[in-house]
Coordinates of C-alpha atoms and ligand atoms in Angstrom, one line a residue:
X81 CA -23.1 -74.0 109.8
X82 CA -25.4 -71.7 107.8
X83 CA -23.6 -68.6 106.8
X84 CA -25.9 -65.6 106.6
X85 CA -25.0 -63.4 103.7
X86 CA -24.8 -59.7 104.3
X87 CA -26.9 -57.3 102.1
X88 CA -25.6 -56.6 98.6
X89 CA -22.0 -55.6 98.5
X90 CA -21.6 -51.8 98.7
X91 CA -18.1 -50.6 99.1
X92 CA -17.1 -49.4 102.5
X93 CA -20.7 -49.5 103.7
X94 CA -19.6 -48.3 107.2
X95 CA -18.5 -44.9 105.8
X96 CA -22.1 -43.8 105.3
X97 CA -24.3 -46.2 107.3
X98 CA -27.1 -45.1 109.5
X99 CA -27.0 -47.6 112.3
X100 CA -30.0 -48.0 114.7
X101 CA -29.1 -48.9 118.2
X102 CA -31.2 -51.7 119.6
X103 CA -31.2 -51.8 123.4
X104 CA -32.6 -55.3 123.3
X105 CA -33.9 -55.4 126.8
X106 CA -36.2 -52.5 126.0
X107 CA -37.0 -52.9 122.3
X108 CA -39.8 -55.5 122.1
X109 CA -40.8 -58.3 124.4
X110 CA -41.9 -61.4 122.4
X111 CA -42.6 -63.8 125.3
X112 CA -44.4 -61.6 127.8
X113 CA -41.9 -61.6 130.6
X114 CA -41.5 -57.8 130.5
X115 CA -38.0 -58.1 129.0
X116 CA -37.2 -57.4 125.4
X117 CA -35.9 -60.3 123.4
X118 CA -34.8 -61.7 120.1
X119 CA -38.4 -62.9 119.3
X120 CA -39.6 -59.3 119.8
X121 CA -36.8 -57.9 117.7
X122 CA -37.4 -60.4 114.8
X123 CA -41.0 -59.3 114.7
X124 CA -40.0 -55.7 114.4
X125 CA -37.2 -56.0 111.9
X126 CA -39.6 -55.0 109.1
X127 CA -40.3 -51.8 111.0
X128 CA -36.5 -51.0 111.1
X129 CA -36.2 -51.8 107.4
X130 CA -39.1 -49.5 106.7
X131 CA -37.6 -46.8 108.8
X132 CA -34.8 -46.7 106.3
X133 CA -31.7 -47.5 108.4
X134 CA -28.9 -49.5 107.0
X135 CA -27.9 -51.6 110.0
X136 CA -28.7 -52.4 113.6
X137 CA -26.3 -52.4 116.6
X138 CA -27.4 -54.6 119.5
X139 CA -26.2 -53.9 123.0
X140 CA -24.7 -57.1 124.6
X141 CA -27.0 -60.2 124.3
X142 CA -24.7 -62.7 125.9
X143 CA -25.2 -64.9 129.0
X144 CA -25.0 -62.5 131.8
X145 CA -26.1 -62.0 135.5
X146 CA -27.0 -58.5 134.3
X147 CA -25.1 -56.6 137.0
X148 CA -24.6 -53.9 134.4
X149 CA -27.3 -54.4 131.7
X150 CA -25.3 -57.3 130.1
X151 CA -22.0 -55.5 130.0
X152 CA -20.9 -58.2 132.5
X153 CA -20.5 -61.2 130.2
X154 CA -20.4 -64.7 131.5
X155 CA -20.2 -66.5 128.2
X156 CA -19.2 -64.6 125.0
X157 CA -20.4 -67.4 122.7
X158 CA -24.0 -67.8 123.9
X159 CA -27.1 -65.7 124.3
X160 CA -28.7 -64.9 127.6
X161 CA -31.9 -67.0 128.1
X162 CA -33.8 -63.8 128.8
X163 CA -33.1 -62.8 125.2
X164 CA -33.4 -66.2 123.5
X165 CA -31.0 -68.8 122.1
X166 CA -28.0 -68.9 119.7
X167 CA -30.5 -70.3 117.1
X168 CA -32.7 -67.2 117.6
X169 CA -29.6 -65.0 117.1
X170 CA -28.7 -66.8 113.9
X171 CA -32.2 -66.5 112.6
X172 CA -32.3 -62.8 113.5
X173 CA -29.1 -62.2 111.5
X174 CA -30.4 -64.0 108.5
X175 CA -33.8 -62.2 108.6
X176 CA -32.1 -58.9 109.0
X177 CA -29.9 -59.6 106.0
X178 CA -32.9 -60.6 104.0
X179 CA -34.4 -57.2 104.7
X180 CA -31.2 -55.4 103.7
X181 CA -30.0 -54.7 107.2
X182 CA -26.5 -55.3 108.5
X183 CA -26.0 -56.5 112.0
X184 CA -23.4 -55.0 114.5
X185 CA -22.9 -56.6 117.9
X186 CA -21.3 -55.4 121.0
X187 CA -18.1 -57.0 122.4
X188 CA -17.0 -56.3 125.9
X189 CA -13.2 -56.9 126.1
X190 CA -12.2 -54.8 129.1
X191 CA -13.9 -57.0 131.7
X192 CA -15.8 -60.2 132.0
X193 CA -18.6 -61.0 134.5
X194 CA -17.4 -62.3 137.9
X195 CA -19.5 -65.4 136.9
X196 CA -17.4 -66.0 133.8
X197 CA -15.6 -69.4 134.0
X198 CA -12.2 -67.7 133.9
X199 CA -12.9 -65.5 136.9
X200 CA -14.3 -68.4 139.0
X201 CA -11.2 -70.4 138.1
X202 CA -9.0 -67.4 139.1
X203 CA -10.6 -67.1 142.5
X204 CA -10.5 -70.9 143.0
X205 CA -6.9 -71.4 142.0
X206 CA -5.4 -68.8 144.2
X207 CA -2.5 -66.4 144.1
X208 CA 0.2 -66.9 141.5
X209 CA -2.0 -69.2 139.4
X210 CA -2.1 -68.8 135.6
X211 CA -5.9 -68.3 135.9
X212 CA -5.2 -65.2 138.1
X213 CA -2.8 -63.8 135.5
X214 CA -5.7 -63.3 133.1
X215 CA -7.0 -60.6 135.4
X216 CA -5.4 -57.9 137.6
X217 CA -5.0 -59.5 141.0
X218 CA -2.6 -57.9 143.5
X219 CA -1.8 -58.2 147.2
X220 CA -3.3 -55.3 149.2
X221 CA -1.3 -52.7 151.1
X222 CA -1.3 -52.2 154.8
X223 CA -0.1 -54.5 157.5
X224 CA -2.4 -57.4 156.5
X225 CA -3.1 -56.4 152.9
X226 CA -6.3 -54.8 154.1
X227 CA -5.9 -51.7 151.9
X228 CA -6.4 -51.7 148.1
X229 CA -3.3 -51.8 145.9
X230 CA -3.8 -48.3 144.6
X231 CA -6.2 -45.4 144.5
X232 CA -8.0 -46.1 141.2
X233 CA -11.7 -45.3 141.1
X234 CA -14.7 -47.2 139.6
X235 CA -16.5 -45.3 136.9
X236 CA -19.7 -46.2 138.8
X237 CA -18.5 -44.8 142.1
X238 CA -16.3 -46.0 144.9
X239 CA -13.0 -47.8 144.7
X240 CA -11.8 -49.9 141.7
X241 CA -10.6 -52.9 143.8
X242 CA -12.4 -55.7 145.6
X243 CA -10.8 -58.2 148.0
X244 CA -11.5 -61.9 147.5
X245 CA -11.7 -64.7 150.1
X246 CA -9.0 -67.2 149.2
X247 CA -9.9 -70.9 148.8
X248 CA -8.7 -71.6 152.4
X249 CA -11.2 -69.0 153.8
X250 CA -8.7 -66.2 154.6
X251 CA -9.0 -62.6 153.3
X252 CA -6.9 -62.6 150.2
X253 CA -5.8 -60.6 147.2
X254 CA -7.6 -57.8 145.5
X255 CA -8.8 -57.6 141.9
X256 CA -9.3 -54.6 139.7
X257 CA -12.6 -53.5 138.3
X258 CA -12.9 -50.1 136.6
X259 CA -16.7 -50.6 136.6
X260 CA -18.8 -52.7 139.0
X261 CA -17.2 -55.3 141.3
X262 CA -19.1 -57.9 139.2
X263 CA -17.0 -56.7 136.2
X264 CA -13.3 -57.8 136.8
X265 CA -10.9 -56.2 134.4
X266 CA -9.0 -58.5 132.1
X267 CA -5.2 -58.3 131.8
X268 CA -4.5 -57.6 128.1
X269 CA -0.8 -58.3 128.6
X270 CA -1.8 -61.9 128.8
X271 CA -1.5 -63.9 125.6
X272 CA -4.5 -66.1 126.3
X273 CA -6.7 -63.1 126.7
X274 CA -5.7 -61.8 123.3
X275 CA -6.1 -65.1 121.6
X276 CA -9.5 -65.6 123.2
X277 CA -11.0 -62.4 121.9
X278 CA -9.7 -62.9 118.4
X279 CA -11.4 -66.3 118.6
X280 CA -14.7 -64.7 119.9
X281 CA -14.6 -62.2 116.9
X282 CA -14.3 -65.1 114.5
X283 CA -17.1 -67.0 116.2
X284 CA -19.5 -64.1 115.5
X285 CA -18.1 -63.1 112.1
X286 CA -18.5 -66.8 111.1
X287 CA -22.2 -66.4 112.0
X288 CA -22.6 -63.5 109.6
X289 CA -22.3 -60.6 111.9
X290 CA -21.2 -57.5 109.9
X291 CA -19.6 -55.4 112.6
X292 CA -18.6 -55.1 116.2
X293 CA -18.9 -52.2 118.6
X294 CA -16.1 -52.3 121.1
X295 CA -17.0 -51.4 124.7
X296 CA -14.6 -49.0 126.5
X297 CA -12.0 -49.5 123.8
X298 CA -9.7 -47.0 125.5
X299 CA -9.4 -49.0 128.7
X300 CA -7.8 -52.2 127.7
X301 CA -4.1 -51.3 128.4
X302 CA -3.0 -50.6 131.9
X303 CA 0.3 -49.3 133.2
X304 CA 1.8 -52.6 134.5
X305 CA 3.2 -50.8 137.6
X306 CA -0.5 -49.8 138.5
X307 CA 0.7 -46.4 139.9
X308 CA -1.7 -44.2 141.9
X309 CA -3.7 -41.7 140.0
X310 CA -2.8 -38.0 140.4
X311 CA -5.4 -35.5 141.4
X312 CA -6.1 -34.4 137.8
X313 CA -6.5 -38.0 136.7
X314 CA -9.2 -38.6 139.4
X315 CA -11.1 -35.5 138.2
X316 CA -11.0 -36.8 134.6
X317 CA -12.7 -40.1 135.5
X318 CA -14.5 -41.7 132.6
X319 CA -12.3 -40.2 130.0
X320 CA -8.7 -39.6 129.4
X321 CA -7.5 -36.5 131.1
X322 CA -4.1 -36.6 129.4
X323 CA -1.9 -38.9 127.2
X324 CA -0.1 -40.5 130.1
X325 CA -3.0 -41.8 132.1
X326 CA -2.3 -45.2 133.9
X327 CA -5.5 -46.8 132.5
X328 CA -7.3 -44.6 129.9
X329 CA -6.3 -44.3 126.2
X330 CA -2.8 -45.8 126.5
X331 CA -0.6 -46.6 123.6
X332 CA -0.9 -50.3 124.0
X333 CA -4.5 -50.4 122.9
X334 CA -3.5 -49.7 119.3
X335 CA -1.5 -52.9 118.8
X336 CA -4.5 -54.9 120.1
X337 CA -6.8 -53.3 117.5
X338 CA -4.4 -53.8 114.7
X339 CA -4.7 -57.5 115.5
X340 CA -8.5 -57.2 115.4
X341 CA -8.4 -55.4 112.1
X342 CA -6.5 -58.3 110.6
X343 CA -9.2 -60.7 111.8
X344 CA -11.9 -58.6 110.2
X345 CA -9.9 -58.2 107.0
X346 CA -9.5 -61.9 106.7
X347 CA -13.2 -62.2 105.7
X348 CA -14.3 -61.7 102.1
X349 CA -17.2 -59.3 102.9
X350 CA -16.4 -56.2 104.9
X351 CA -16.6 -56.5 108.6
X352 CA -16.4 -53.2 110.4
X353 CA -15.6 -52.0 113.9
X354 CA -16.8 -49.0 115.9
X355 CA -14.9 -48.0 119.0
X356 CA -16.5 -46.7 122.1
X357 CA -13.5 -44.6 123.2
X358 CA -13.8 -41.5 125.4
X359 CA -10.6 -39.7 124.7
X360 CA -9.4 -36.3 125.7
X361 CA -9.2 -34.7 122.2
X362 CA -10.4 -35.6 118.7
X363 CA -6.8 -36.1 117.7
X364 CA -6.5 -38.9 120.3
X365 CA -9.7 -40.4 119.0
X366 CA -8.4 -40.3 115.4
X367 CA -5.6 -42.7 116.5
X368 CA -8.1 -45.5 116.9
X369 CA -9.2 -45.2 113.3
X370 CA -5.9 -45.1 111.5
X371 CA -6.1 -47.2 108.3
X372 CA -4.8 -50.4 109.9
X373 CA -6.9 -50.1 113.1
X374 CA -10.6 -49.7 113.6
X375 CA -13.0 -48.4 110.9
X376 CA -15.0 -45.9 113.0
X377 CA -15.4 -44.5 116.5
X378 CA -18.4 -42.8 118.1
X379 CA -18.3 -39.1 118.1
X380 CA -19.0 -38.1 121.7
X381 CA -17.9 -34.5 121.3
X382 CA -20.9 -34.1 119.1
X383 CA -23.2 -36.1 121.4
X384 CA -22.3 -34.0 124.5
X385 CA -22.3 -30.6 122.8
X386 CA -25.0 -28.3 124.1
X387 CA -27.6 -27.0 121.7
X388 CA -25.5 -24.0 120.7
X389 CA -24.3 -23.1 117.3
X390 CA -20.7 -22.3 118.3
X391 CA -20.3 -25.5 120.3
X392 CA -21.8 -27.8 117.6
X393 CA -19.8 -26.2 114.9
X394 CA -16.6 -26.6 116.9
X395 CA -17.4 -30.3 117.5
X396 CA -18.1 -30.8 113.8
X397 CA -15.0 -29.0 112.7
X398 CA -12.6 -30.6 115.1
X399 CA -14.0 -34.1 114.4
X400 CA -13.8 -33.8 110.7
X401 CA -10.3 -32.4 110.8
X402 CA -9.0 -35.0 113.1
X403 CA -10.7 -38.0 111.5
X404 CA -10.1 -36.7 108.0
X405 CA -6.3 -36.5 108.7
X406 CA -6.3 -40.3 109.0
X407 CA -8.9 -40.9 106.2
X408 CA -11.6 -42.1 108.5
X409 CA -15.3 -41.1 108.3
X410 CA -17.0 -39.3 111.1
X411 CA -20.0 -40.9 112.9
X412 CA -22.7 -38.6 114.4
X413 CA -24.6 -39.6 117.6
X414 CA -27.2 -37.7 119.5
X415 CA -28.2 -40.3 122.2
X416 CA -27.4 -43.7 123.4
X417 CA -28.1 -46.0 126.4
X418 CA -25.5 -44.2 128.6
X419 CA -26.7 -40.6 128.4
X420 CA -29.9 -38.6 129.0
X421 CA -32.1 -38.6 125.9
X422 CA -31.5 -35.5 123.8
X423 CA -35.1 -34.2 123.9
X424 CA -34.6 -33.8 127.6
X425 CA -31.1 -32.4 127.3
X426 CA -32.1 -29.8 124.8
X427 CA -35.4 -28.9 126.5
X428 CA -33.6 -26.8 129.2
X429 CA -31.4 -23.8 129.2
X430 CA -28.1 -24.8 127.5
X431 CA -24.7 -24.4 129.3
X432 CA -21.4 -23.7 127.7
X433 CA -19.8 -27.0 128.4
X434 CA -20.6 -30.6 127.5
X435 CA -23.7 -32.4 128.8
X436 CA -24.1 -36.2 129.4
X437 CA -26.6 -36.3 132.2
X438 CA -29.3 -33.9 133.3
X439 CA -27.5 -33.2 136.5
X440 CA -25.2 -31.0 134.4
X441 CA -28.1 -28.8 133.5
X442 CA -30.0 -26.2 135.6
X443 CA -32.4 -28.1 137.8
X444 CA -34.4 -25.1 138.9
X445 CA -35.9 -24.6 135.4
X446 CA -38.7 -27.0 134.4
X447 CA -38.2 -29.3 131.4
X448 CA -39.8 -27.8 128.3
X449 CA -41.0 -30.7 126.2
X450 CA -42.1 -28.6 123.2
X451 CA -38.7 -26.8 123.0
X452 CA -36.7 -30.1 123.5
X453 CA -38.8 -31.8 120.8
X454 CA -38.4 -28.9 118.3
X455 CA -34.7 -28.9 118.8
X456 CA -34.5 -32.7 118.5
X457 CA -36.3 -32.4 115.2
X458 CA -33.8 -29.9 114.0
X459 CA -30.9 -31.9 115.4
X460 CA -32.1 -35.0 113.4
X461 CA -31.8 -33.0 110.1
X462 CA -28.4 -31.6 111.1
X463 CA -27.1 -35.1 112.1
X464 CA -28.3 -36.8 109.0
X465 CA -26.9 -34.1 106.7
X466 CA -23.3 -34.2 108.1
X467 CA -20.6 -36.2 106.2
X468 CA -20.1 -39.8 107.4
X469 CA -22.3 -42.3 109.2
X470 CA -24.9 -41.7 111.9
X471 CA -26.5 -43.5 114.8
X472 CA -30.2 -43.5 115.9
X473 CA -30.8 -44.6 119.4
X474 CA -34.1 -46.6 119.7
X475 CA -37.0 -44.3 120.5
X476 CA -35.3 -41.1 119.4
X477 CA -37.3 -41.6 116.1
X478 CA -40.4 -41.5 118.3
X479 CA -39.3 -38.4 120.2
X480 CA -39.1 -40.2 123.6
X481 CA -37.8 -38.2 126.5
X482 CA -35.7 -39.2 129.5
X483 CA -38.0 -40.7 132.2
X484 CA -36.9 -38.7 135.2
X485 CA -39.4 -40.0 137.8
X486 CA -38.7 -43.7 137.9
X487 CA -39.4 -45.0 141.4
X488 CA -36.2 -45.4 143.4
X489 CA -37.0 -49.1 144.1
X490 CA -37.0 -49.9 140.4
X491 CA -33.7 -48.4 139.5
X492 CA -31.3 -51.0 138.1
X493 CA -28.2 -49.1 137.0
X494 CA -25.3 -50.0 139.3
X495 CA -24.5 -46.3 139.4
X496 CA -27.5 -45.7 141.7
X497 CA -26.2 -48.0 144.5
X498 CA -22.4 -47.3 143.9
X499 CA -22.9 -43.6 144.2
X500 CA -24.7 -43.9 147.5
X501 CA -28.0 -42.9 145.8
X502 CA -26.6 -39.6 144.6
X503 CA -26.6 -40.4 140.9
X504 CA -29.8 -42.0 139.5
X505 CA -27.9 -43.5 136.6
X506 CA -29.0 -44.3 133.1
X507 CA -32.3 -46.2 133.5
X508 CA -34.3 -43.1 132.4
X509 CA -33.1 -43.6 128.8
X510 CA -33.7 -47.3 128.8
X511 CA -37.4 -47.5 129.4
X512 CA -39.2 -49.9 127.0
X513 CA -40.5 -48.6 123.7
X514 CA -44.2 -47.7 123.2
X515 CA -45.4 -49.4 120.0
X516 CA -49.2 -49.2 120.0
X517 CA -52.4 -48.8 122.0
X518 CA -53.3 -46.3 124.6
X519 CA -52.0 -47.8 127.8
X520 CA -48.9 -49.6 129.1
X521 CA -47.2 -51.8 127.9
X522 CA -48.1 -50.1 124.6
X523 CA -47.6 -53.2 122.5
X524 CA -44.1 -53.7 123.9
X525 CA -45.2 -57.0 125.4
X526 CA -47.8 -59.3 123.8
X527 CA -51.5 -59.2 124.9
X528 CA -52.0 -61.1 128.1
X529 CA -48.3 -60.8 129.1
X530 CA -47.5 -62.3 132.5
X531 CA -45.2 -59.5 133.6
X532 CA -45.0 -55.7 133.4
X533 CA -42.3 -54.0 131.4
X534 CA -39.1 -54.1 133.4
X535 CA -39.2 -50.3 133.8
X536 CA -42.6 -48.5 133.8
X537 CA -43.5 -46.5 130.7
X538 CA -45.0 -43.0 131.2
X539 CA -48.8 -42.9 130.4
X540 CA -48.2 -39.9 128.2
X541 CA -46.3 -42.1 125.8
X542 CA -49.6 -43.1 124.3
X543 CA -49.2 -40.1 122.0
X544 CA -45.7 -41.3 121.0
X545 CA -46.4 -44.9 120.0
X546 CA -45.2 -46.0 116.6
X547 CA -48.8 -46.7 115.8
X548 CA -49.9 -43.2 116.7
X549 CA -47.1 -41.5 114.7
X550 CA -47.2 -43.7 111.6
X551 CA -48.6 -41.7 108.7
X552 CA -49.2 -38.7 111.0
X553 CA -48.2 -35.4 109.5
X554 CA -45.6 -33.6 111.6
X555 CA -44.8 -36.6 113.7
X556 CA -41.2 -37.3 114.7
X557 CA -41.4 -40.8 113.2
X558 CA -42.5 -39.4 109.8
X559 CA -39.7 -36.8 109.9
X560 CA -37.1 -39.6 110.5
X561 CA -38.6 -41.7 107.8
X562 CA -38.6 -38.9 105.3
X563 CA -35.0 -37.8 106.2
X564 CA -33.7 -41.4 106.0
X565 CA -35.5 -42.0 102.6
X566 CA -34.0 -38.8 101.2
X567 CA -30.6 -39.6 102.6
X568 CA -30.5 -43.0 101.0
X569 CA -31.3 -41.6 97.6
X570 CA -29.6 -38.2 97.5
X571 CA -26.1 -38.3 96.1
X572 CA -24.9 -35.5 98.4
X573 CA -25.6 -37.2 101.7
X574 CA -23.6 -39.8 103.6
X575 CA -19.8 -39.9 103.2
X576 CA -18.1 -37.0 101.5
X577 CA -17.2 -33.4 102.1
X578 CA -19.1 -30.4 103.4
X579 CA -18.5 -26.6 103.0
X580 CA -19.7 -24.0 105.5
X581 CA -21.6 -21.2 103.9
X582 CA -20.2 -17.7 104.6
X583 CA -22.1 -14.8 106.0
X584 CA -24.1 -16.4 108.8
X585 CA -23.7 -15.7 112.5
X586 CA -22.6 -18.3 115.0
X587 CA -26.2 -19.2 115.9
X588 CA -27.0 -20.3 112.3
X589 CA -25.3 -23.4 111.0
X590 CA -25.4 -23.4 107.2
X591 CA -23.4 -25.7 105.0
X592 CA -23.5 -27.2 101.5
X593 CA -23.1 -30.8 100.5
X594 CA -22.3 -31.3 96.8
X595 CA -24.1 -31.9 94.6
X596 CA -27.0 -29.6 95.3
X597 CA -28.0 -29.8 98.9
X598 CA -27.7 -27.1 101.6
X599 CA -28.6 -27.7 105.3
X600 CA -29.5 -24.6 107.4
X601 CA -30.1 -24.9 111.2
X602 CA -31.3 -21.9 113.1
X603 CA -30.2 -22.0 116.7
X604 CA -31.2 -18.4 117.4
X605 CA -34.6 -17.3 118.6
X606 CA -35.1 -15.1 115.5
X607 CA -36.5 -15.7 112.1
X608 CA -33.8 -16.2 109.5
X609 CA -33.9 -15.5 105.8
X610 CA -33.1 -18.6 103.8
X611 CA -30.0 -18.5 101.6
X612 CA -30.3 -19.0 97.9
X613 CA -32.1 -22.2 96.9
X614 CA -34.4 -23.7 94.3
X615 CA -36.7 -25.6 96.6
X616 CA -37.3 -27.0 100.1
X617 CA -36.4 -30.7 100.3
X618 CA -37.4 -31.2 104.0
X619 CA -37.9 -29.0 107.0
X620 CA -38.0 -29.9 110.7
X621 CA -40.9 -27.5 111.2
X622 CA -43.1 -25.1 109.3
X623 CA -41.4 -22.1 107.7
X624 CA -43.0 -18.7 108.5
X625 CA -43.6 -16.7 105.3
X626 CA -40.5 -18.3 103.8
X627 CA -38.4 -17.6 106.8
X628 CA -36.7 -20.2 109.0
X629 CA -37.9 -20.0 112.7
X630 CA -35.7 -20.6 115.7
X631 CA -34.7 -24.2 116.5
X632 CA -35.7 -25.3 113.1
X633 CA -33.6 -26.9 110.3
X634 CA -34.2 -27.2 106.6
X635 CA -32.6 -29.1 103.7
X636 CA -32.6 -27.0 100.6
X637 CA -32.2 -27.9 97.0
X638 CA -29.7 -25.7 95.1
Ligands
NOJ25 C1 -19.9 -48.6 128.2 C2 -21.3 -49.1 128.0 O1 -21.9 -48.4 127.0 C3 -21.9 -48.9 129.4 O2 -23.3 -49.2 129.3 C4 -21.3 -49.9 130.4 O3 -21.8 -49.7 131.6 C5 -19.8 -49.7 130.4 N1 -19.2 -49.5 129.1 C6 -19.1 -50.8 131.1 O4 -19.1 -51.9 130.3

């Protein structure tokens, strides 16, 4: 087998890496069926190298019925035909490496698809079979087993149990799914499950993959008694409400990840993990990145913080303290495929508490695109100046906003149906990228494509195409390109320490990165006098007579 070499060594590359998230379905469509694919990604790899990121992370690309955008995997060792073939994946890895980009893939260990061979076998072989022991099958409660085994809830809405029909045609056992019914949860107390995932890791590491993002890493271990949730557990759905939850953030996950770390460490070149773990407190998150466990974890406290100086500073301080206590670097994330794009989150009055979806913001105030964009520009400079690694979600470098008016009939996120049409879900941040031209599909699909993009692009995105922004003064794309270029070269940026500057109020974030760089972010409406500096390295917007306007950030040379 050809073994794609990663880019030139680089010690602990994951401590400083800027990783670009490719939501492959919406990135670039090479074959004209309206769905992004590996051909499209391969054509655009030079764009990503030119943007200045260090690595790409791809959302799941495996064979899947796509009940949840590919997070329902039917075969972990093959590529979905909509995206390409295993050979295409191998070629993509090699081409990325040749361009100096590392490749991170997404592993989904909490659940398989209900079309996975294991689950089909489990249904076919009936109660008590070894195949059922790989999942969580239980008899129901009630006189005829007609009630679910407990009161657990699906993250997407509704109950977390579905009843199967037994091979003899009778209503039978129930199986657990913390997400959609098409995503049965695996039983991580089962030895075969553990061995299988270590083998899957090796399969991809052997093909040259440099890292793995772990889907719902905090969900793998379940209380074997499957006790009912208490009222506060139900309220805390989607994240751990406390340290003793029956299915979130339980102690047992750590042993699993120590085993995974040993697999990664058995390779000569560094392979790194990033955990998707929604935990109750930064100290709980830090437990996933202890030296013998995972390398990094997404920082969702930062992602969900409102655009307020005090909240951002709190998220930064608590993250750095908790992660620093175990020697792990922080990662900074503004958007991903599960939350509303930050231009749209920030372009509205900001609450006190965390924000993931627009429903958590005032709906009676119209979205202010100019304000959201100005803040997103400042946020980019803040994010890329903080110590550690950073993620860029595809399209944020173009300043894309959340598409809030997708027609109901086109919504695909299972949340829409499972919530009884009360939660529109996450499709609005997954709309295909605009690359070029003045009308849809904006170069996302090739000329003469036989199908429309799988979600419609707003006509106004003609001003945000990569082509329109390339080389354009003041464009979001050129801001990202400049910031990433400077970040790659400046010795102060990336992994390391930061020091808050004294004497600023809570609406101004000002900190120093040694040697010689200061980042100042003005979250107040007022003009602010810049602290001592010898020059301006980069600003997110024009200064006014040497003063820093509101919602603007600047990198200063000291
Ligand atoms: C987290 C993923 O990011 C999300 O998109 C998915 O729906 C759930 N995990 C379930 O796999």
